[in-house]
């Protein structure tokens, strides 16, 4: 099961639209040998992501906590806020060993 965590508002609206489409898209996919990828279920949760004491979003902590609580195989956290490494904008944060990430 894939867990999608989205902040209420635009991120949640977009996430719910994506979640509705993903199972059908995955049914059409095949691996490199032509075998069906399989059937994934998608669960969407809306959650406020307040800034921590250092002015950062606790994306990794929230993703890991929800993954453990819901028994998800993978997690994606969606927010409208940009992520930066210093002055440089960043795209995804992926954690393959724990199967969760965040995209902005």
mmCIF file with all atom_site columns, N, CA, C and O in Angstrom, residues 5-36:
data_model
loop_
_atom_site.group_PDB
_atom_site.id
_atom_site.type_symbol
_atom_site.label_atom_id
_atom_site.label_alt_id
_atom_site.label_comp_id
_atom_site.label_asym_id
_atom_site.label_entity_id
_atom_site.label_seq_id
_atom_site.pdbx_PDB_ins_code
_atom_site.Cartn_x
_atom_site.Cartn_y
_atom_site.Cartn_z
_atom_site.occupancy
_atom_site.B_iso_or_equiv
_atom_site.pdbx_formal_charge
_atom_site.auth_seq_id
_atom_site.auth_comp_id
_atom_site.auth_asym_id
_atom_site.auth_atom_id
_atom_site.pdbx_PDB_model_num
ATOM 1   N N  . UNK A 1 5  ? 0.559  11.551 2.095   1.00 0.00 ? 5  UNK A N  1
ATOM 2   C CA . UNK A 1 5  ? 0.247  12.525 3.144   1.00 0.00 ? 5  UNK A CA 1
ATOM 3   C C  . UNK A 1 5  ? 0.304  13.900 2.489   1.00 0.00 ? 5  UNK A C  1
ATOM 4   O O  . UNK A 1 5  ? 1.303  14.248 1.861   1.00 0.00 ? 5  UNK A O  1
ATOM 5   N N  . UNK A 1 6  ? -0.773 14.665 2.641   1.00 0.00 ? 6  UNK A N  1
ATOM 6   C CA . UNK A 1 6  ? -0.826 15.977 2.010   1.00 0.00 ? 6  UNK A CA 1
ATOM 7   C C  . UNK A 1 6  ? -1.310 17.022 2.987   1.00 0.00 ? 6  UNK A C  1
ATOM 8   O O  . UNK A 1 6  ? -2.200 16.767 3.797   1.00 0.00 ? 6  UNK A O  1
ATOM 9   N N  . UNK A 1 7  ? -0.724 18.203 2.867   1.00 0.00 ? 7  UNK A N  1
ATOM 10  C CA . UNK A 1 7  ? -1.227 19.316 3.669   1.00 0.00 ? 7  UNK A CA 1
ATOM 11  C C  . UNK A 1 7  ? -2.593 19.728 3.117   1.00 0.00 ? 7  UNK A C  1
ATOM 12  O O  . UNK A 1 7  ? -2.823 19.674 1.906   1.00 0.00 ? 7  UNK A O  1
ATOM 13  N N  . UNK A 1 8  ? -3.518 20.129 4.010   1.00 0.00 ? 8  UNK A N  1
ATOM 14  C CA . UNK A 1 8  ? -4.830 20.592 3.542   1.00 0.00 ? 8  UNK A CA 1
ATOM 15  C C  . UNK A 1 8  ? -4.671 21.767 2.573   1.00 0.00 ? 8  UNK A C  1
ATOM 16  O O  . UNK A 1 8  ? -3.745 22.568 2.689   1.00 0.00 ? 8  UNK A O  1
ATOM 17  N N  . UNK A 1 9  ? -5.573 21.839 1.620   1.00 0.00 ? 9  UNK A N  1
ATOM 18  C CA . UNK A 1 9  ? -5.525 22.906 0.626   1.00 0.00 ? 9  UNK A CA 1
ATOM 19  C C  . UNK A 1 9  ? -5.165 22.348 -0.740  1.00 0.00 ? 9  UNK A C  1
ATOM 20  O O  . UNK A 1 9  ? -5.554 21.237 -1.098  1.00 0.00 ? 9  UNK A O  1
ATOM 21  N N  . UNK A 1 10 ? -4.414 23.119 -1.501  1.00 0.00 ? 10 UNK A N  1
ATOM 22  C CA . UNK A 1 10 ? -4.059 22.732 -2.862  1.00 0.00 ? 10 UNK A CA 1
ATOM 23  C C  . UNK A 1 10 ? -3.297 21.409 -2.909  1.00 0.00 ? 10 UNK A C  1
ATOM 24  O O  . UNK A 1 10 ? -3.581 20.553 -3.758  1.00 0.00 ? 10 UNK A O  1
ATOM 25  N N  . UNK A 1 11 ? -2.356 21.207 -1.998  1.00 0.00 ? 11 UNK A N  1
ATOM 26  C CA . UNK A 1 11 ? -1.599 19.951 -1.991  1.00 0.00 ? 11 UNK A CA 1
ATOM 27  C C  . UNK A 1 11 ? -2.528 18.754 -1.806  1.00 0.00 ? 11 UNK A C  1
ATOM 28  O O  . UNK A 1 11 ? -2.367 17.722 -2.463  1.00 0.00 ? 11 UNK A O  1
ATOM 29  N N  . UNK A 1 12 ? -3.516 18.888 -0.940  1.00 0.00 ? 12 UNK A N  1
ATOM 30  C CA . UNK A 1 12 ? -4.465 17.795 -0.719  1.00 0.00 ? 12 UNK A CA 1
ATOM 31  C C  . UNK A 1 12 ? -5.326 17.552 -1.958  1.00 0.00 ? 12 UNK A C  1
ATOM 32  O O  . UNK A 1 12 ? -5.555 16.400 -2.349  1.00 0.00 ? 12 UNK A O  1
ATOM 33  N N  . UNK A 1 13 ? -5.799 18.622 -2.595  1.00 0.00 ? 13 UNK A N  1
ATOM 34  C CA . UNK A 1 13 ? -6.626 18.477 -3.802  1.00 0.00 ? 13 UNK A CA 1
ATOM 35  C C  . UNK A 1 13 ? -5.862 17.738 -4.900  1.00 0.00 ? 13 UNK A C  1
ATOM 36  O O  . UNK A 1 13 ? -6.384 16.799 -5.509  1.00 0.00 ? 13 UNK A O  1
ATOM 37  N N  . UNK A 1 14 ? -4.642 18.158 -5.145  1.00 0.00 ? 14 UNK A N  1
ATOM 38  C CA . UNK A 1 14 ? -3.819 17.530 -6.184  1.00 0.00 ? 14 UNK A CA 1
ATOM 39  C C  . UNK A 1 14 ? -3.518 16.081 -5.815  1.00 0.00 ? 14 UNK A C  1
ATOM 40  O O  . UNK A 1 14 ? -3.607 15.182 -6.651  1.00 0.00 ? 14 UNK A O  1
ATOM 41  N N  . UNK A 1 15 ? -3.197 15.843 -4.563  1.00 0.00 ? 15 UNK A N  1
ATOM 42  C CA . UNK A 1 15 ? -2.864 14.495 -4.110  1.00 0.00 ? 15 UNK A CA 1
ATOM 43  C C  . UNK A 1 15 ? -4.039 13.548 -4.272  1.00 0.00 ? 15 UNK A C  1
ATOM 44  O O  . UNK A 1 15 ? -3.878 12.406 -4.715  1.00 0.00 ? 15 UNK A O  1
ATOM 45  N N  . UNK A 1 16 ? -5.234 13.989 -3.928  1.00 0.00 ? 16 UNK A N  1
ATOM 46  C CA . UNK A 1 16 ? -6.418 13.126 -4.068  1.00 0.00 ? 16 UNK A CA 1
ATOM 47  C C  . UNK A 1 16 ? -6.695 12.800 -5.541  1.00 0.00 ? 16 UNK A C  1
ATOM 48  O O  . UNK A 1 16 ? -7.084 11.682 -5.878  1.00 0.00 ? 16 UNK A O  1
ATOM 49  N N  . UNK A 1 17 ? -6.481 13.753 -6.432  1.00 0.00 ? 17 UNK A N  1
ATOM 50  C CA . UNK A 1 17 ? -6.657 13.483 -7.868  1.00 0.00 ? 17 UNK A CA 1
ATOM 51  C C  . UNK A 1 17 ? -5.635 12.455 -8.350  1.00 0.00 ? 17 UNK A C  1
ATOM 52  O O  . UNK A 1 17 ? -5.978 11.541 -9.109  1.00 0.00 ? 17 UNK A O  1
ATOM 53  N N  . UNK A 1 18 ? -4.400 12.608 -7.909  1.00 0.00 ? 18 UNK A N  1
ATOM 54  C CA . UNK A 1 18 ? -3.357 11.649 -8.279  1.00 0.00 ? 18 UNK A CA 1
ATOM 55  C C  . UNK A 1 18 ? -3.692 10.269 -7.724  1.00 0.00 ? 18 UNK A C  1
ATOM 56  O O  . UNK A 1 18 ? -3.572 9.257  -8.418  1.00 0.00 ? 18 UNK A O  1
ATOM 57  N N  . UNK A 1 19 ? -4.115 10.227 -6.465  1.00 0.00 ? 19 UNK A N  1
ATOM 58  C CA . UNK A 1 19 ? -4.424 8.949  -5.808  1.00 0.00 ? 19 UNK A CA 1
ATOM 59  C C  . UNK A 1 19 ? -5.532 8.197  -6.533  1.00 0.00 ? 19 UNK A C  1
ATOM 60  O O  . UNK A 1 19 ? -5.497 6.967  -6.614  1.00 0.00 ? 19 UNK A O  1
ATOM 61  N N  . UNK A 1 20 ? -6.506 8.921  -7.068  1.00 0.00 ? 20 UNK A N  1
ATOM 62  C CA . UNK A 1 20 ? -7.602 8.279  -7.797  1.00 0.00 ? 20 UNK A CA 1
ATOM 63  C C  . UNK A 1 20 ? -7.122 7.627  -9.091  1.00 0.00 ? 20 UNK A C  1
ATOM 64  O O  . UNK A 1 20 ? -7.704 6.650  -9.554  1.00 0.00 ? 20 UNK A O  1
ATOM 65  N N  . UNK A 1 21 ? -6.065 8.161  -9.679  1.00 0.00 ? 21 UNK A N  1
ATOM 66  C CA . UNK A 1 21 ? -5.572 7.678  -10.968 1.00 0.00 ? 21 UNK A CA 1
ATOM 67  C C  . UNK A 1 21 ? -4.501 6.594  -10.855 1.00 0.00 ? 21 UNK A C  1
ATOM 68  O O  . UNK A 1 21 ? -4.340 5.787  -11.771 1.00 0.00 ? 21 UNK A O  1
ATOM 69  N N  . UNK A 1 22 ? -3.771 6.571  -9.764  1.00 0.00 ? 22 UNK A N  1
ATOM 70  C CA . UNK A 1 22 ? -2.619 5.672  -9.656  1.00 0.00 ? 22 UNK A CA 1
ATOM 71  C C  . UNK A 1 22 ? -2.936 4.185  -9.807  1.00 0.00 ? 22 UNK A C  1
ATOM 72  O O  . UNK A 1 22 ? -2.243 3.489  -10.559 1.00 0.00 ? 22 UNK A O  1
ATOM 73  N N  . UNK A 1 23 ? -3.939 3.631  -9.131  1.00 0.00 ? 23 UNK A N  1
ATOM 74  C CA . UNK A 1 23 ? -4.178 2.186  -9.280  1.00 0.00 ? 23 UNK A CA 1
ATOM 75  C C  . UNK A 1 23 ? -4.385 1.757  -10.732 1.00 0.00 ? 23 UNK A C  1
ATOM 76  O O  . UNK A 1 23 ? -3.842 0.742  -11.172 1.00 0.00 ? 23 UNK A O  1
ATOM 77  N N  . UNK A 1 24 ? -5.157 2.534  -11.491 1.00 0.00 ? 24 UNK A N  1
ATOM 78  C CA . UNK A 1 24 ? -5.388 2.193  -12.895 1.00 0.00 ? 24 UNK A CA 1
ATOM 79  C C  . UNK A 1 24 ? -4.107 2.302  -13.710 1.00 0.00 ? 24 UNK A C  1
ATOM 80  O O  . UNK A 1 24 ? -3.837 1.469  -14.584 1.00 0.00 ? 24 UNK A O  1
ATOM 81  N N  . UNK A 1 25 ? -3.312 3.308  -13.430 1.00 0.00 ? 25 UNK A N  1
ATOM 82  C CA . UNK A 1 25 ? -2.048 3.461  -14.154 1.00 0.00 ? 25 UNK A CA 1
ATOM 83  C C  . UNK A 1 25 ? -1.105 2.300  -13.867 1.00 0.00 ? 25 UNK A C  1
ATOM 84  O O  . UNK A 1 25 ? -0.457 1.773  -14.765 1.00 0.00 ? 25 UNK A O  1
ATOM 85  N N  . UNK A 1 26 ? -1.036 1.884  -12.611 1.00 0.00 ? 26 UNK A N  1
ATOM 86  C CA . UNK A 1 26 ? -0.143 0.783  -12.253 1.00 0.00 ? 26 UNK A CA 1
ATOM 87  C C  . UNK A 1 26 ? -0.597 -0.535 -12.860 1.00 0.00 ? 26 UNK A C  1
ATOM 88  O O  . UNK A 1 26 ? 0.226  -1.378 -13.188 1.00 0.00 ? 26 UNK A O  1
ATOM 89  N N  . UNK A 1 27 ? -1.904 -0.722 -13.005 1.00 0.00 ? 27 UNK A N  1
ATOM 90  C CA . UNK A 1 27 ? -2.408 -1.953 -13.632 1.00 0.00 ? 27 UNK A CA 1
ATOM 91  C C  . UNK A 1 27 ? -1.909 -2.084 -15.062 1.00 0.00 ? 27 UNK A C  1
ATOM 92  O O  . UNK A 1 27 ? -1.735 -3.191 -15.568 1.00 0.00 ? 27 UNK A O  1
ATOM 93  N N  . UNK A 1 28 ? -1.679 -0.971 -15.730 1.00 0.00 ? 28 UNK A N  1
ATOM 94  C CA . UNK A 1 28 ? -1.243 -0.973 -17.122 1.00 0.00 ? 28 UNK A CA 1
ATOM 95  C C  . UNK A 1 28 ? 0.265  -1.154 -17.255 1.00 0.00 ? 28 UNK A C  1
ATOM 96  O O  . UNK A 1 28 ? 0.759  -1.432 -18.337 1.00 0.00 ? 28 UNK A O  1
ATOM 97  N N  . UNK A 1 29 ? 1.009  -0.965 -16.174 1.00 0.00 ? 29 UNK A N  1
ATOM 98  C CA . UNK A 1 29 ? 2.464  -1.036 -16.221 1.00 0.00 ? 29 UNK A CA 1
ATOM 99  C C  . UNK A 1 29 ? 2.970  -2.472 -16.174 1.00 0.00 ? 29 UNK A C  1
ATOM 100 O O  . UNK A 1 29 ? 2.329  -3.352 -15.615 1.00 0.00 ? 29 UNK A O  1
ATOM 101 N N  . UNK A 1 30 ? 4.129  -2.674 -16.751 1.00 0.00 ? 30 UNK A N  1
ATOM 102 C CA . UNK A 1 30 ? 4.782  -3.979 -16.708 1.00 0.00 ? 30 UNK A CA 1
ATOM 103 C C  . UNK A 1 30 ? 6.246  -3.772 -16.338 1.00 0.00 ? 30 UNK A C  1
ATOM 104 O O  . UNK A 1 30 ? 6.814  -2.702 -16.558 1.00 0.00 ? 30 UNK A O  1
ATOM 105 N N  . UNK A 1 31 ? 6.856  -4.797 -15.762 1.00 0.00 ? 31 UNK A N  1
ATOM 106 C CA . UNK A 1 31 ? 8.271  -4.700 -15.426 1.00 0.00 ? 31 UNK A CA 1
ATOM 107 C C  . UNK A 1 31 ? 9.100  -4.904 -16.697 1.00 0.00 ? 31 UNK A C  1
ATOM 108 O O  . UNK A 1 31 ? 8.571  -5.066 -17.797 1.00 0.00 ? 31 UNK A O  1
ATOM 109 N N  . UNK A 1 32 ? 10.410 -4.919 -16.565 1.00 0.00 ? 32 UNK A N  1
ATOM 110 C CA . UNK A 1 32 ? 11.297 -5.017 -17.738 1.00 0.00 ? 32 UNK A CA 1
ATOM 111 C C  . UNK A 1 32 ? 11.111 -6.327 -18.511 1.00 0.00 ? 32 UNK A C  1
ATOM 112 O O  . UNK A 1 32 ? 11.460 -6.415 -19.677 1.00 0.00 ? 32 UNK A O  1
ATOM 113 N N  . UNK A 1 33 ? 10.531 -7.355 -17.874 1.00 0.00 ? 33 UNK A N  1
ATOM 114 C CA . UNK A 1 33 ? 10.294 -8.635 -18.533 1.00 0.00 ? 33 UNK A CA 1
ATOM 115 C C  . UNK A 1 33 ? 8.868  -8.756 -19.075 1.00 0.00 ? 33 UNK A C  1
ATOM 116 O O  . UNK A 1 33 ? 8.464  -9.819 -19.544 1.00 0.00 ? 33 UNK A O  1
ATOM 117 N N  . UNK A 1 34 ? 8.082  -7.686 -18.972 1.00 0.00 ? 34 UNK A N  1
ATOM 118 C CA . UNK A 1 34 ? 6.734  -7.695 -19.495 1.00 0.00 ? 34 UNK A CA 1
ATOM 119 C C  . UNK A 1 34 ? 5.673  -8.227 -18.546 1.00 0.00 ? 34 UNK A C  1
ATOM 120 O O  . UNK A 1 34 ? 4.510  -8.349 -18.913 1.00 0.00 ? 34 UNK A O  1
ATOM 121 N N  . UNK A 1 35 ? 6.052  -8.527 -17.299 1.00 0.00 ? 35 UNK A N  1
ATOM 122 C CA . UNK A 1 35 ? 5.077  -9.028 -16.314 1.00 0.00 ? 35 UNK A CA 1
ATOM 123 C C  . UNK A 1 35 ? 4.362  -7.843 -15.669 1.00 0.00 ? 35 UNK A C  1
ATOM 124 O O  . UNK A 1 35 ? 4.964  -6.791 -15.458 1.00 0.00 ? 35 UNK A O  1
ATOM 125 N N  . UNK A 1 36 ? 3.087  -8.007 -15.347 1.00 0.00 ? 36 UNK A N  1
ATOM 126 C CA . UNK A 1 36 ? 2.368  -6.914 -14.671 1.00 0.00 ? 36 UNK A CA 1
ATOM 127 C C  . UNK A 1 36 ? 3.067  -6.522 -13.371 1.00 0.00 ? 36 UNK A C  1
ATOM 128 O O  . UNK A 1 36 ? 3.562  -7.377 -12.646 1.00 0.00 ? 36 UNK A O  1
#
